[in-house]
Amino acid sequence: MLGTPHEERFDRITRLAARLLDVPFAMVNLVADDHQWTKAGHGLAVQRTPLSDSICRYPVQSGVRLEVNDLTEDEPFRTNAFVVEDPHVRFYAGEPLSAGGTPVGTLCVLDTEPRELSDDQRALLAELAAWAEAELNNTALNHLVAELHDREHRLQRLVDAVPEGVFLVDEAGAARATNAVAERLFGLPHGRRVPLDTLLPGLSPDSPPFARRRRGDRTGVTRAEVTGRSADGHRFPLEVSVSPLEDAGDDRWLVLARDLSPREDAEAELRRQERLTSMILASAGDGIVGSDHAGVVVFANPAATRILGCRESDLVGKSLHAVAHHTRPDGSPFPQDECPTHRAITESQFVVVHTDLFWRRDGRPVPIEMSVAPIVSGDEVHGAVTTFRDISQRTEVERLKDEFISVVSHELRTPLTSIKGSLSLLTNGVMGPVPAAQQPLLDMARRNAERLGELVDDILDLDRLEAGRMPLRPVETDADELAAQVVGSLQPAAAVAGVELSVKPCGGGATVVRVDPHRMNQVLTNLVGNAIKFSSPGCPVTVSVSRAGDEVCLAVRDRGPGIPEDQHAAVFERFRQVHEPGGARTGTGLGLPIARGIVDRSGGRIELTSEPGKGSTFTVVLPAARETTGGDGG
Ligand code: ADP
C-alpha cells in the first residue's frame, strides 16, 4: 500500500475530517520502517516524509491516540520540520489505523493554531478513523486477491511451458487438462472434466499405474506406455507418468502425458531407410565390400559375390585381399601392404585403382576397376568400403578399339602413299604437261591428301602415346641445336606467311637434355608451326632457349591472337580448336595433345602463358641432363 497513489475513498475521509473538526489539514498517513507515506492529504500536498519528521509514528508505535495541543511546547515536536518550517503547525491529533490487526498509520488532523478537541470532536475523529481503517483493510484484501491472481497466472504460465500434457485426475476418476499441450493433445476444451478412460481408454483409477496408491504404495512416480484418444477419436501412443498428490489428502494424481507419435514415426522412418539402404546395396551393379579396421570383411553385396563367383560366407570373416587379390597378373604374389584396401585403412586415404585384377573362386582372373574409401569418424579409421566393377567388357572394347585404330591407320597409309606419289608425279609434269585448268584441282587434291596423311600420323601417335606404346629413345641432346634445327626447317614456311622467325640460343653448353631428338623436334615443330600459323604477316616468332636451375626451357613466343585463360587447359585436349579454321589455319586439333604426351613422357612439362590480342608463349620445360653445368640461362 505504501507508495500507492491517492484514492478518492481516502480523500473523502480527510476532506470530511477537516470540515467536521474545523482544521486546515487532515491526512491518512502510512508509516513504514524508514519513511511515512501520505495516502490522502487535505490541505497539504506532501507524499513522502522522512521518518524523523513523522509525528504519526508515535501513535503508530504506541497504538493509542495522540493529541498535542501546542507542538511548540512539547519536547520531541518542538523542532519538527512541520513545526519550524512551512506550514508551521501547532496542533496535532492522530488516531492509529491498523491493517490485519497491526497499526500501520493514522488518520490525523493538524492546525496552525494551538487548540484542544472537544469530546464530541474526539469521538468524531475516532469514527472517521474506524472508517479509514475499514477502507485500509479493504485495500489490503484487494492486494491479496490481486497477488493470488498473479501467482496463479505465473503458475499457469509455468505449467504451459511444460512440453508434456499436464492433467489432474481426481478421486472420482475425472481428468482435467491443466495446460495448453494437454488441451491440444486431446482436443479438450479448457477446464472440461472428462472420465479418465475417455482420454486413456481402458485405464481407470483402479488400474495400474493409478492403483498403487490405493494399495498403500506411496513410492511416487509410475510410468507406463499407453494409448491416448483425442476428442475426434484419433488414437495415438503416449507415455504417461503418474504421481500421487501427497498433500491432497485423498486420491488425486498429477499425470504428465508425452505424445510418442513423433518417436514412432522416426522409428518407422529409420526402418524404411534401412530397408531402402539394403535394397540399394543389393541392387547395385558394382561389388561393394565393407571391411573392419583389421581389413576383415563384414559385409558383401550380391554384386561382389557374383563378380568373384563366390558365396557371401566365402568372404565375410576373411580378408578380401587374401580371398581375391593375393596374386598379381604376372603370377607373382601381391604383398598385402600394397593392397588398396589395406592402404586406405592404414593411411586413411581414398584410393582409386583404374585397372587391377581379382581372382574368382574358380581361379579365373577378372579385370576390375576399384576405389576404396576409409570409414572415418573423428580421427579414427573404423574400416573401409571397397567398391569394384568388372571391366572385362570395357577392356575388351578398348582392345578392339586400339586394334581398329592401328589397323585402319595402317591400312589408310598404304593407299595414301600411292595417291600422294601419283599426284606428285602428275603435278610435277612427269607424266606430261598438265593443262592449266587442271592444275588447281590437282594442287587441292595433293594438299588434302597430305592433310589426310598428317591426320593418320597424328592419330597413330596419340594412340601409341596413350597406350604407352610410343618408343622414345632418349639421348643427350643440346636444346640450342634442337631449336636451331626446327627454326631452320620452318624458315620457308615462315617466309611464305611473312612471319619473322628467329632463334635465341642460350649458349655455353648448359642446355643439354636427355630426350628423343626426333620426337622433341616433332614437339617444337608443332609449337613453332602453330605460332607461324596464328601470326599475321610482319609479326615476329621467337624460339628462345634458357637454363633455370635444373631445368632447360624452350620458349616459343608469338604476337598472334592469344588464347583466353579459360581455354588454356582445353587446347591440350584432342580435337580442340579455339580459333575458327580458315586461310592458312588448318590443323587436326591433335598437335598439342601429342606434344604434351611426348614432353610428359620425357619427364618435362609444357607451360602456356597468353594474353588475348597480345600473343602466346608455349614453353617446353625439360630436366637438364646431369652432366651439364647450369647457369641461370639467358
Ligand atoms: P591445330 O593447330 O592442329 O588446330 P593444336 O592441338 O596444335 O591443333 O592446337 C589446338 C588449338 O589451340 C588450335 O586450333 C588453336 O585454336 C590453339 N592454338 C595453338 N597454338 C596457338 C597459338 N600459338 N596461338 C593461338 N592459338 C593457338
XYZ file of C-alpha atoms and ligand atoms in Angstrom:
661
model
C 0.000 0.000 0.000
C 2.957 2.257 0.608
C 3.817 4.198 -2.485
C 0.300 3.674 -3.912
C -1.347 6.808 -5.323
C -4.165 8.869 -3.893
C -7.556 7.271 -3.860
C -10.821 9.158 -3.733
C -12.222 6.956 -0.961
C -9.457 8.171 1.431
C -9.602 11.770 0.138
C -13.295 11.787 1.050
C -12.478 10.888 4.683
C -9.756 13.547 5.083
C -11.999 16.188 3.481
C -14.778 15.316 5.930
C -12.402 15.274 8.917
C -11.106 18.774 8.065
C -14.619 20.131 7.692
C -16.146 18.469 10.771
C -13.225 19.237 13.088
C -12.703 22.668 11.554
C -8.987 22.275 10.840
C -6.994 23.298 7.728
C -5.181 19.928 7.390
C -6.302 16.292 7.638
C -4.277 13.273 6.446
C -4.227 9.492 6.216
C -0.553 8.620 6.728
C 1.049 5.183 6.476
C 4.264 4.628 8.411
C 6.965 2.278 7.213
C 10.387 1.375 8.667
C 12.144 4.288 7.044
C 9.541 6.769 5.822
C 5.978 7.984 6.039
C 3.634 7.857 3.023
C 0.680 10.185 2.795
C -2.115 8.157 1.262
C -4.557 11.113 1.402
C -3.908 14.698 2.487
C -6.361 17.556 2.738
C -4.689 20.980 2.683
C -1.183 19.542 2.307
C 0.414 18.240 -0.878
C 3.215 16.233 0.764
C 3.546 12.476 -0.109
C 6.784 11.158 1.294
C 8.202 12.281 4.639
C 11.387 11.069 6.330
C 10.649 9.030 9.419
C 12.444 11.600 11.596
C 9.823 14.225 10.635
C 6.865 11.900 11.161
C 4.643 12.775 14.146
C 2.327 9.908 13.231
C 4.974 7.308 14.067
C 4.251 7.963 17.812
C 0.611 6.863 17.763
C 1.576 4.015 15.365
C 4.245 2.756 17.759
C 2.061 3.139 20.879
C -1.173 2.025 19.204
C -3.139 4.769 21.007
C -4.446 8.172 20.012
C -2.033 11.120 20.314
C -3.225 14.695 20.823
C -0.766 17.580 21.258
C -2.345 20.965 21.939
C 0.711 23.034 21.156
C 3.557 21.325 19.374
C 5.961 24.196 20.058
C 5.611 23.442 23.774
C 6.210 19.705 23.536
C 9.714 18.329 23.548
C 10.122 15.897 20.634
C 7.879 18.020 18.345
C 9.274 21.476 19.022
C 11.994 21.015 16.353
C 9.878 19.019 13.891
C 10.128 20.247 10.277
C 6.325 20.722 10.029
C 6.525 22.933 13.145
C 9.612 25.019 12.453
C 9.082 25.268 8.711
C 6.112 25.856 6.493
C 3.194 25.273 7.266
C 4.270 25.873 10.963
C 1.675 23.586 12.531
C 0.953 23.927 16.240
C -1.813 21.382 16.833
C -1.855 17.599 16.113
C -4.399 14.860 16.848
C -3.892 11.382 15.323
C -5.869 8.116 15.624
C -3.830 4.957 14.839
C -5.091 2.796 11.949
C -4.489 -0.976 11.867
C -4.388 -3.389 8.921
C -4.761 -7.058 9.752
C -4.525 -6.159 13.479
C -1.199 -4.260 13.222
C -1.017 -0.419 13.466
C 0.241 0.823 10.106
C -0.722 4.522 10.009
C -3.014 7.253 11.279
C -5.898 9.489 10.456
C -4.667 12.840 11.763
C -5.808 16.467 11.837
C -3.466 19.479 12.183
C -3.866 23.180 12.773
C -1.599 26.196 12.635
C -3.117 27.440 15.932
C -2.835 25.692 19.310
C -6.186 24.151 20.337
C -7.940 21.335 22.110
C -10.585 18.925 20.744
C -13.929 18.580 22.457
C -15.109 15.087 23.465
C -17.555 15.153 20.553
C -14.773 16.042 18.157
C -12.619 13.234 19.571
C -15.474 10.772 19.132
C -15.928 12.047 15.583
C -12.214 11.577 14.823
C -12.405 8.024 16.216
C -15.435 7.274 13.972
C -13.698 8.622 10.892
C -10.545 6.625 11.822
C -12.650 3.439 12.042
C -13.986 4.196 8.570
C -10.462 4.807 7.191
C -9.297 1.581 8.838
C -12.093 -0.380 7.131
C -11.106 1.099 3.775
C -7.480 0.289 4.506
C -8.309 -3.341 5.226
C -10.366 -3.442 2.092
C -7.321 -2.273 0.170
C -5.158 -4.971 1.801
C -7.659 -7.625 0.794
C -7.739 -6.375 -2.782
C -3.976 -6.553 -2.885
C -4.026 -10.082 -1.556
C -6.539 -11.180 -4.168
C -4.540 -9.488 -6.951
C -1.370 -11.167 -5.737
C -3.092 -14.546 -5.688
C -4.315 -13.974 -9.228
C -0.830 -13.006 -10.263
C 0.654 -16.120 -8.683
C -1.919 -18.326 -10.294
C -1.182 -16.694 -13.632
C 2.558 -17.264 -13.244
C 1.950 -20.853 -12.175
C -0.218 -21.408 -15.268
C 2.500 -19.960 -17.482
C 4.943 -22.379 -15.866
C 2.631 -25.339 -16.427
C 2.000 -24.184 -20.006
C 5.741 -24.177 -20.594
C 5.960 -27.894 -19.727
C 6.452 -29.704 -23.066
C 4.173 -32.535 -21.920
C 0.444 -32.570 -21.383
C -0.371 -31.982 -17.706
C -3.589 -33.414 -16.163
C -5.153 -33.593 -12.795
C -7.150 -36.718 -12.039
C -9.468 -36.547 -9.050
C -10.658 -39.282 -6.721
C -13.775 -39.776 -8.859
C -11.563 -40.606 -11.821
C -12.297 -37.349 -13.678
C -9.411 -35.862 -15.602
C -8.923 -32.171 -16.343
C -6.318 -30.741 -18.684
C -4.301 -28.044 -16.977
C -2.044 -26.851 -19.748
C -2.238 -25.964 -23.415
C -0.289 -29.072 -24.517
C -2.809 -31.349 -22.800
C -5.730 -29.446 -24.351
C -4.167 -29.666 -27.807
C -3.112 -33.306 -27.465
C -6.619 -34.476 -26.622
C -8.617 -31.692 -28.286
C -10.104 -30.996 -24.860
C -11.798 -27.636 -24.185
C -10.248 -25.612 -21.363
C -11.468 -26.628 -17.894
C -13.615 -29.570 -19.126
C -13.596 -32.608 -16.822
C -13.920 -35.962 -18.521
C -13.714 -39.541 -17.252
C -10.131 -40.770 -17.267
C -10.838 -43.632 -19.648
C -12.178 -41.188 -22.247
C -8.630 -39.942 -22.639
C -6.795 -43.150 -21.826
C -9.105 -45.949 -22.979
C -9.071 -48.934 -20.690
C -7.495 -47.036 -17.812
C -9.429 -46.234 -14.652
C -8.206 -45.053 -11.265
C -8.322 -48.719 -10.225
C -5.896 -49.857 -12.889
C -2.146 -49.520 -12.829
C -0.419 -47.102 -12.750
C -3.114 -45.342 -10.656
C -3.954 -48.214 -8.328
C -0.672 -48.337 -6.428
C -1.615 -45.581 -4.064
C -4.853 -47.360 -3.242
C -2.801 -50.331 -2.198
C -0.869 -48.070 0.137
C 2.110 -47.801 -2.166
C 3.365 -44.220 -1.888
C 6.576 -44.576 -3.800
C 5.957 -41.715 -6.175
C 6.020 -41.665 -9.936
C 4.868 -44.585 -12.077
C 5.473 -44.633 -15.816
C 3.608 -46.540 -18.496
C 3.208 -46.573 -22.246
C -0.492 -46.419 -23.069
C -2.833 -45.408 -25.868
C -4.384 -41.960 -25.838
C -7.623 -40.934 -27.537
C -8.385 -37.417 -28.636
C -11.851 -35.835 -28.811
C -12.139 -36.743 -32.523
C -11.490 -40.417 -31.742
C -7.917 -40.435 -33.078
C -5.713 -42.859 -31.116
C -2.024 -42.283 -30.538
C 0.831 -43.721 -28.441
C 1.518 -41.997 -25.162
C 3.909 -42.282 -22.295
C 2.279 -41.261 -19.023
C 3.954 -40.649 -15.700
C 1.559 -40.625 -12.784
C 2.418 -39.124 -9.420
C 0.047 -39.113 -6.452
C -0.556 -35.652 -4.997
C 0.649 -36.256 -1.448
C -0.881 -33.194 0.183
C -4.261 -33.647 -1.430
C -5.488 -35.848 1.404
C -7.452 -38.073 -0.901
C -6.694 -39.965 -4.121
C -5.640 -37.385 -6.648
C -2.958 -37.699 -9.280
C -0.852 -35.498 -11.424
C -0.437 -37.029 -14.878
C 2.217 -35.993 -17.403
C 1.469 -37.293 -20.906
C 4.088 -37.375 -23.667
C 2.997 -37.993 -27.247
C 5.115 -40.834 -28.641
C 3.879 -40.449 -32.237
C 6.971 -38.467 -33.344
C 9.237 -41.154 -31.866
C 7.282 -43.958 -33.528
C 7.254 -42.030 -36.800
C 11.029 -41.600 -36.530
C 11.453 -45.322 -35.810
C 9.287 -46.223 -38.798
C 11.303 -43.802 -40.970
C 14.530 -45.403 -39.714
C 13.244 -48.889 -40.600
C 12.200 -47.602 -44.031
C 15.665 -46.086 -44.557
C 17.313 -49.341 -43.507
C 15.183 -51.319 -45.955
C 15.987 -48.810 -48.682
C 19.728 -48.928 -47.941
C 19.827 -52.704 -48.075
C 17.764 -52.674 -51.284
C 20.202 -50.186 -52.825
C 23.197 -52.274 -51.780
C 21.532 -55.421 -53.083
C 20.597 -53.815 -56.408
C 23.932 -52.060 -57.009
C 25.722 -53.327 -60.104
C 29.122 -52.689 -58.512
C 30.611 -55.011 -55.945
C 30.574 -53.378 -52.501
C 32.547 -54.902 -49.667
C 32.774 -53.441 -46.159
C 35.805 -54.306 -44.037
C 36.541 -53.538 -40.409
C 39.668 -51.761 -39.144
C 41.646 -55.011 -39.408
C 40.626 -55.462 -43.046
C 38.240 -58.305 -42.216
C 35.138 -58.374 -44.430
C 31.929 -57.692 -42.524
C 29.627 -57.134 -45.469
C 29.498 -58.077 -49.149
C 26.666 -57.238 -51.526
C 25.309 -59.677 -54.137
C 27.253 -57.980 -56.976
C 30.528 -58.574 -55.090
C 29.847 -62.290 -54.702
C 28.648 -62.504 -58.317
C 31.816 -60.864 -59.708
C 34.021 -63.061 -57.527
C 31.947 -66.182 -58.219
C 31.697 -66.983 -54.533
C 29.225 -67.047 -51.662
C 28.912 -64.349 -49.021
C 30.268 -66.798 -46.465
C 33.458 -67.174 -48.554
C 34.169 -63.500 -47.934
C 32.703 -62.500 -44.572
C 35.172 -63.010 -41.743
C 38.153 -63.092 -44.120
C 40.330 -60.505 -45.802
C 39.274 -59.507 -49.333
C 42.947 -59.388 -50.271
C 43.543 -62.958 -49.111
C 40.448 -64.237 -50.925
C 40.633 -62.406 -54.254
C 43.670 -60.162 -54.579
C 46.573 -62.352 -53.474
C 48.376 -62.700 -56.835
C 49.464 -60.185 -59.456
C 48.550 -60.669 -63.148
C 52.064 -61.990 -63.802
C 51.602 -64.688 -61.171
C 53.849 -63.115 -58.525
C 52.434 -62.724 -55.001
C 50.710 -59.403 -54.245
C 52.001 -58.154 -50.843
C 49.153 -57.141 -48.552
C 50.937 -53.873 -47.665
C 50.388 -52.687 -51.223
C 46.729 -53.681 -51.360
C 44.451 -50.637 -51.863
C 42.081 -51.685 -49.042
C 45.000 -52.025 -46.642
C 46.387 -48.641 -47.726
C 43.010 -46.911 -47.398
C 42.734 -48.153 -43.803
C 46.327 -47.569 -42.694
C 46.786 -44.253 -44.488
C 43.168 -43.079 -44.022
C 43.036 -42.176 -47.699
C 40.695 -42.585 -50.613
C 42.434 -44.919 -53.077
C 41.434 -45.359 -56.718
C 42.834 -48.072 -58.974
C 41.755 -47.922 -62.607
C 42.855 -51.374 -63.639
C 43.564 -54.285 -61.374
C 42.799 -57.952 -61.211
C 40.720 -60.026 -58.795
C 40.789 -63.797 -58.721
C 37.483 -65.614 -58.823
C 36.806 -68.630 -56.659
C 37.205 -70.901 -59.710
C 40.734 -69.494 -60.228
C 39.904 -67.323 -63.247
C 41.065 -63.694 -63.234
C 38.600 -60.841 -63.625
C 39.830 -57.365 -64.589
C 38.414 -54.751 -62.264
C 38.432 -51.062 -61.502
C 38.180 -50.245 -57.802
C 38.019 -47.462 -55.271
C 38.457 -47.798 -51.548
C 37.119 -45.239 -49.072
C 38.202 -45.351 -45.436
C 35.358 -45.271 -42.895
C 36.400 -42.397 -40.687
C 34.771 -40.997 -37.592
C 36.647 -38.227 -35.822
C 40.321 -39.166 -36.027
C 39.653 -42.880 -36.054
C 39.509 -45.200 -39.058
C 36.900 -47.888 -38.435
C 37.387 -49.785 -41.678
C 36.899 -49.307 -45.395
C 34.368 -49.689 -48.181
C 35.794 -51.270 -51.329
C 33.755 -50.712 -54.477
C 34.756 -52.617 -57.598
C 33.454 -53.135 -61.077
C 34.053 -55.912 -63.567
C 35.708 -54.190 -66.545
C 36.145 -57.283 -68.725
C 33.814 -55.857 -71.340
C 35.385 -52.424 -71.295
C 38.880 -53.877 -71.527
C 37.813 -55.923 -74.484
C 36.167 -52.920 -76.175
C 39.309 -50.855 -75.621
C 41.471 -53.594 -77.026
C 39.233 -53.809 -80.097
C 39.239 -50.021 -80.467
C 43.036 -49.856 -80.281
C 43.295 -52.664 -82.760
C 40.804 -50.932 -85.029
C 42.658 -47.620 -84.913
C 46.019 -49.134 -85.701
C 44.655 -51.402 -88.415
C 42.652 -48.598 -90.046
C 45.527 -46.152 -89.817
C 47.984 -48.598 -91.295
C 45.537 -49.630 -93.959
C 44.928 -45.960 -94.830
C 48.611 -45.162 -95.037
C 49.435 -47.500 -97.875
C 46.837 -46.233 -100.370
C 47.537 -42.642 -99.227
C 51.188 -43.033 -100.054
C 50.391 -44.146 -103.578
C 47.770 -41.379 -104.012
C 50.325 -38.775 -102.874
C 53.016 -40.265 -105.124
C 50.750 -40.326 -108.162
C 49.543 -36.788 -107.548
C 53.073 -35.520 -107.208
C 54.072 -37.240 -110.475
C 51.111 -35.577 -112.154
C 51.594 -32.091 -110.709
C 55.325 -32.139 -111.361
C 54.599 -32.790 -115.037
C 56.451 -36.106 -115.091
C 53.522 -37.617 -116.950
C 53.419 -34.772 -119.412
C 52.267 -31.171 -119.214
C 49.208 -30.509 -117.069
C 46.537 -28.348 -118.686
C 46.299 -25.020 -116.791
C 42.671 -25.611 -115.916
C 43.511 -28.892 -114.126
C 46.461 -27.580 -112.068
C 44.404 -26.021 -109.203
C 42.359 -29.191 -108.843
C 45.466 -31.344 -108.687
C 47.049 -28.974 -106.116
C 43.940 -29.164 -103.949
C 43.904 -32.947 -104.187
C 47.566 -33.102 -103.159
C 47.096 -30.688 -100.192
C 44.177 -32.690 -98.910
C 45.974 -35.983 -99.373
C 48.816 -34.509 -97.291
C 46.390 -33.355 -94.576
C 44.842 -36.788 -94.508
C 48.311 -38.270 -94.116
C 49.089 -35.908 -91.209
C 45.811 -36.780 -89.546
C 46.522 -40.501 -89.813
C 50.044 -39.942 -88.420
C 48.691 -37.855 -85.534
C 46.006 -40.411 -84.671
C 48.597 -43.177 -84.658
C 50.960 -41.119 -82.491
C 48.283 -40.260 -79.986
C 47.088 -43.820 -79.875
C 50.624 -45.068 -79.208
C 51.226 -42.378 -76.584
C 48.050 -43.170 -74.686
C 48.689 -46.877 -74.805
C 52.281 -46.260 -73.646
C 53.484 -47.832 -76.884
C 55.350 -44.895 -78.382
C 59.000 -45.864 -78.237
C 61.217 -42.996 -77.036
C 64.985 -43.257 -77.452
C 66.432 -40.608 -75.173
C 69.964 -39.402 -75.869
C 71.782 -36.307 -74.733
C 70.644 -33.531 -76.989
C 71.537 -29.857 -76.953
C 68.360 -27.781 -76.804
C 70.160 -24.908 -78.561
C 70.837 -27.178 -81.538
C 67.321 -28.569 -81.479
C 65.839 -25.062 -81.592
C 68.173 -24.016 -84.420
C 67.235 -27.112 -86.457
C 63.486 -26.580 -86.080
C 63.719 -22.859 -86.850
C 65.868 -23.642 -89.872
C 63.424 -26.211 -91.233
C 60.419 -23.908 -90.733
C 62.056 -20.788 -92.213
C 60.484 -21.431 -95.664
C 57.007 -21.746 -94.123
C 57.622 -18.562 -92.103
C 58.726 -16.775 -95.253
C 55.539 -17.815 -97.073
C 53.494 -16.493 -94.126
C 55.571 -13.291 -93.949
C 56.498 -14.043 -90.352
C 59.930 -13.149 -88.919
C 61.102 -16.366 -87.334
C 64.242 -16.214 -85.164
C 66.058 -18.240 -82.535
C 67.790 -17.028 -79.357
C 70.158 -19.747 -78.153
C 71.294 -19.914 -74.541
C 74.868 -20.780 -75.377
C 77.577 -22.134 -73.144
C 76.550 -25.784 -73.450
C 74.298 -25.538 -70.394
C 71.229 -26.688 -72.292
C 71.821 -30.393 -72.747
C 68.756 -32.520 -72.104
C 68.079 -36.254 -72.326
C 65.279 -36.650 -74.845
C 64.398 -38.449 -78.044
C 65.644 -35.762 -80.514
C 63.288 -36.895 -83.249
C 60.209 -36.654 -81.004
C 61.316 -33.381 -79.395
C 61.804 -31.997 -82.901
C 58.199 -33.026 -83.597
C 57.044 -31.155 -80.463
C 58.902 -27.964 -81.317
C 57.877 -28.148 -84.958
C 54.267 -28.291 -83.840
C 54.618 -25.334 -81.450
C 56.549 -23.170 -83.920
C 54.195 -24.265 -86.719
C 51.206 -23.100 -84.637
C 52.987 -19.818 -83.822
C 53.545 -19.137 -87.543
C 50.055 -20.277 -88.416
C 48.411 -17.906 -85.915
C 50.664 -14.865 -86.615
C 49.837 -12.081 -89.045
C 52.394 -11.145 -91.687
C 55.189 -8.949 -90.279
C 54.875 -10.341 -86.769
C 57.875 -11.957 -85.071
C 58.023 -15.501 -83.747
C 60.974 -16.295 -81.469
C 62.257 -19.525 -80.054
C 64.477 -18.823 -77.048
C 66.440 -21.352 -75.082
C 67.362 -20.768 -71.434
C 68.525 -22.563 -68.351
C 66.745 -22.097 -64.989
C 68.199 -24.119 -62.141
C 67.960 -27.798 -63.029
C 65.706 -27.136 -65.953
C 66.103 -26.153 -69.573
C 63.346 -24.064 -71.150
C 62.451 -23.773 -74.826
C 60.005 -20.890 -75.201
C 58.084 -20.328 -78.428
C 56.703 -16.806 -78.439
C 54.360 -15.176 -80.915
C 52.326 -11.977 -81.206
C 49.253 -13.730 -82.539
C 45.656 -13.601 -81.300
C 46.471 -15.307 -77.971
C 44.335 -17.848 -76.120
C 41.720 -16.889 -73.488
C 42.676 -18.032 -69.965
C 39.664 -20.349 -69.645
C 40.814 -22.257 -72.760
C 44.377 -22.920 -71.577
C 43.582 -26.424 -70.382
C 41.228 -27.160 -73.292
C 43.770 -26.574 -76.079
C 45.695 -29.630 -74.838
C 42.627 -31.856 -75.306
C 42.060 -33.836 -78.501
C 40.426 -32.079 -81.414
C 40.093 -28.807 -79.500
C 40.437 -25.778 -81.731
C 39.873 -22.395 -80.117
C 40.154 -20.377 -83.289
C 37.998 -20.708 -86.323
C 39.932 -22.534 -89.059
C 40.345 -20.522 -92.210
C 43.020 -19.331 -94.605
C 46.287 -20.902 -93.604
C 44.788 -22.075 -90.369
C 44.251 -25.711 -90.946
C 45.019 -28.380 -88.449
C 43.882 -31.556 -86.810
C 43.488 -30.372 -83.230
C 45.833 -33.176 -82.202
C 49.190 -31.337 -82.253
C 49.111 -30.038 -78.673
C 47.842 -33.262 -77.035
C 50.651 -35.149 -78.828
C 53.232 -32.510 -77.814
C 52.132 -32.684 -74.200
C 52.150 -36.508 -74.273
C 55.732 -36.602 -75.606
C 57.012 -33.928 -73.186
C 55.305 -35.622 -70.214
C 56.871 -38.936 -71.133
C 60.248 -37.195 -71.426
C 59.948 -36.089 -67.799
C 59.100 -32.471 -68.619
C 56.051 -30.239 -68.932
C 54.539 -27.647 -71.262
C 53.552 -24.263 -69.813
C 51.314 -21.776 -71.527
C 51.088 -18.041 -70.897
C 48.941 -15.963 -73.141
C 47.101 -12.704 -73.317
C 44.317 -12.478 -75.870
C 45.240 -9.909 -78.507
C 48.904 -9.826 -77.495
C 50.220 -13.283 -78.236
C 51.102 -16.603 -76.648
C 54.184 -18.295 -75.246
C 54.372 -22.093 -75.114
C 57.347 -23.181 -73.015
C 58.720 -26.709 -73.010
C 60.448 -27.264 -69.659
C 62.800 -30.257 -69.521
C 65.108 -31.551 -66.796
C 68.714 -30.673 -67.620
C 70.970 -33.679 -68.218
C 73.053 -34.309 -65.077
C 76.457 -33.812 -66.573
C 75.769 -30.292 -67.795
C 76.735 -27.372 -65.608
C 73.958 -24.935 -65.011
C 73.915 -21.195 -65.386
C 70.890 -19.014 -64.949
C 70.048 -19.053 -68.566
C 69.800 -16.019 -70.743
P 45.777 -27.477 -84.517
O 46.832 -26.428 -84.511
O 46.061 -28.555 -85.466
O 44.392 -26.946 -84.618
P 46.714 -27.965 -81.866
O 46.415 -29.047 -80.922
O 48.120 -27.762 -82.238
O 45.798 -28.209 -83.127
O 46.140 -26.621 -81.291
C 44.842 -26.596 -80.789
C 44.275 -25.214 -80.823
O 44.991 -24.368 -79.939
C 44.422 -24.505 -82.135
O 43.394 -24.860 -83.031
C 44.321 -23.066 -81.749
O 42.989 -22.694 -81.581
C 45.026 -23.053 -80.409
N 46.438 -22.645 -80.542
C 47.528 -23.439 -80.572
N 48.668 -22.704 -80.677
C 48.277 -21.407 -80.739
C 48.999 -20.151 -80.847
N 50.332 -20.098 -80.933
N 48.264 -19.020 -80.850
C 46.930 -19.061 -80.755
N 46.196 -20.207 -80.649
C 46.863 -21.367 -80.643
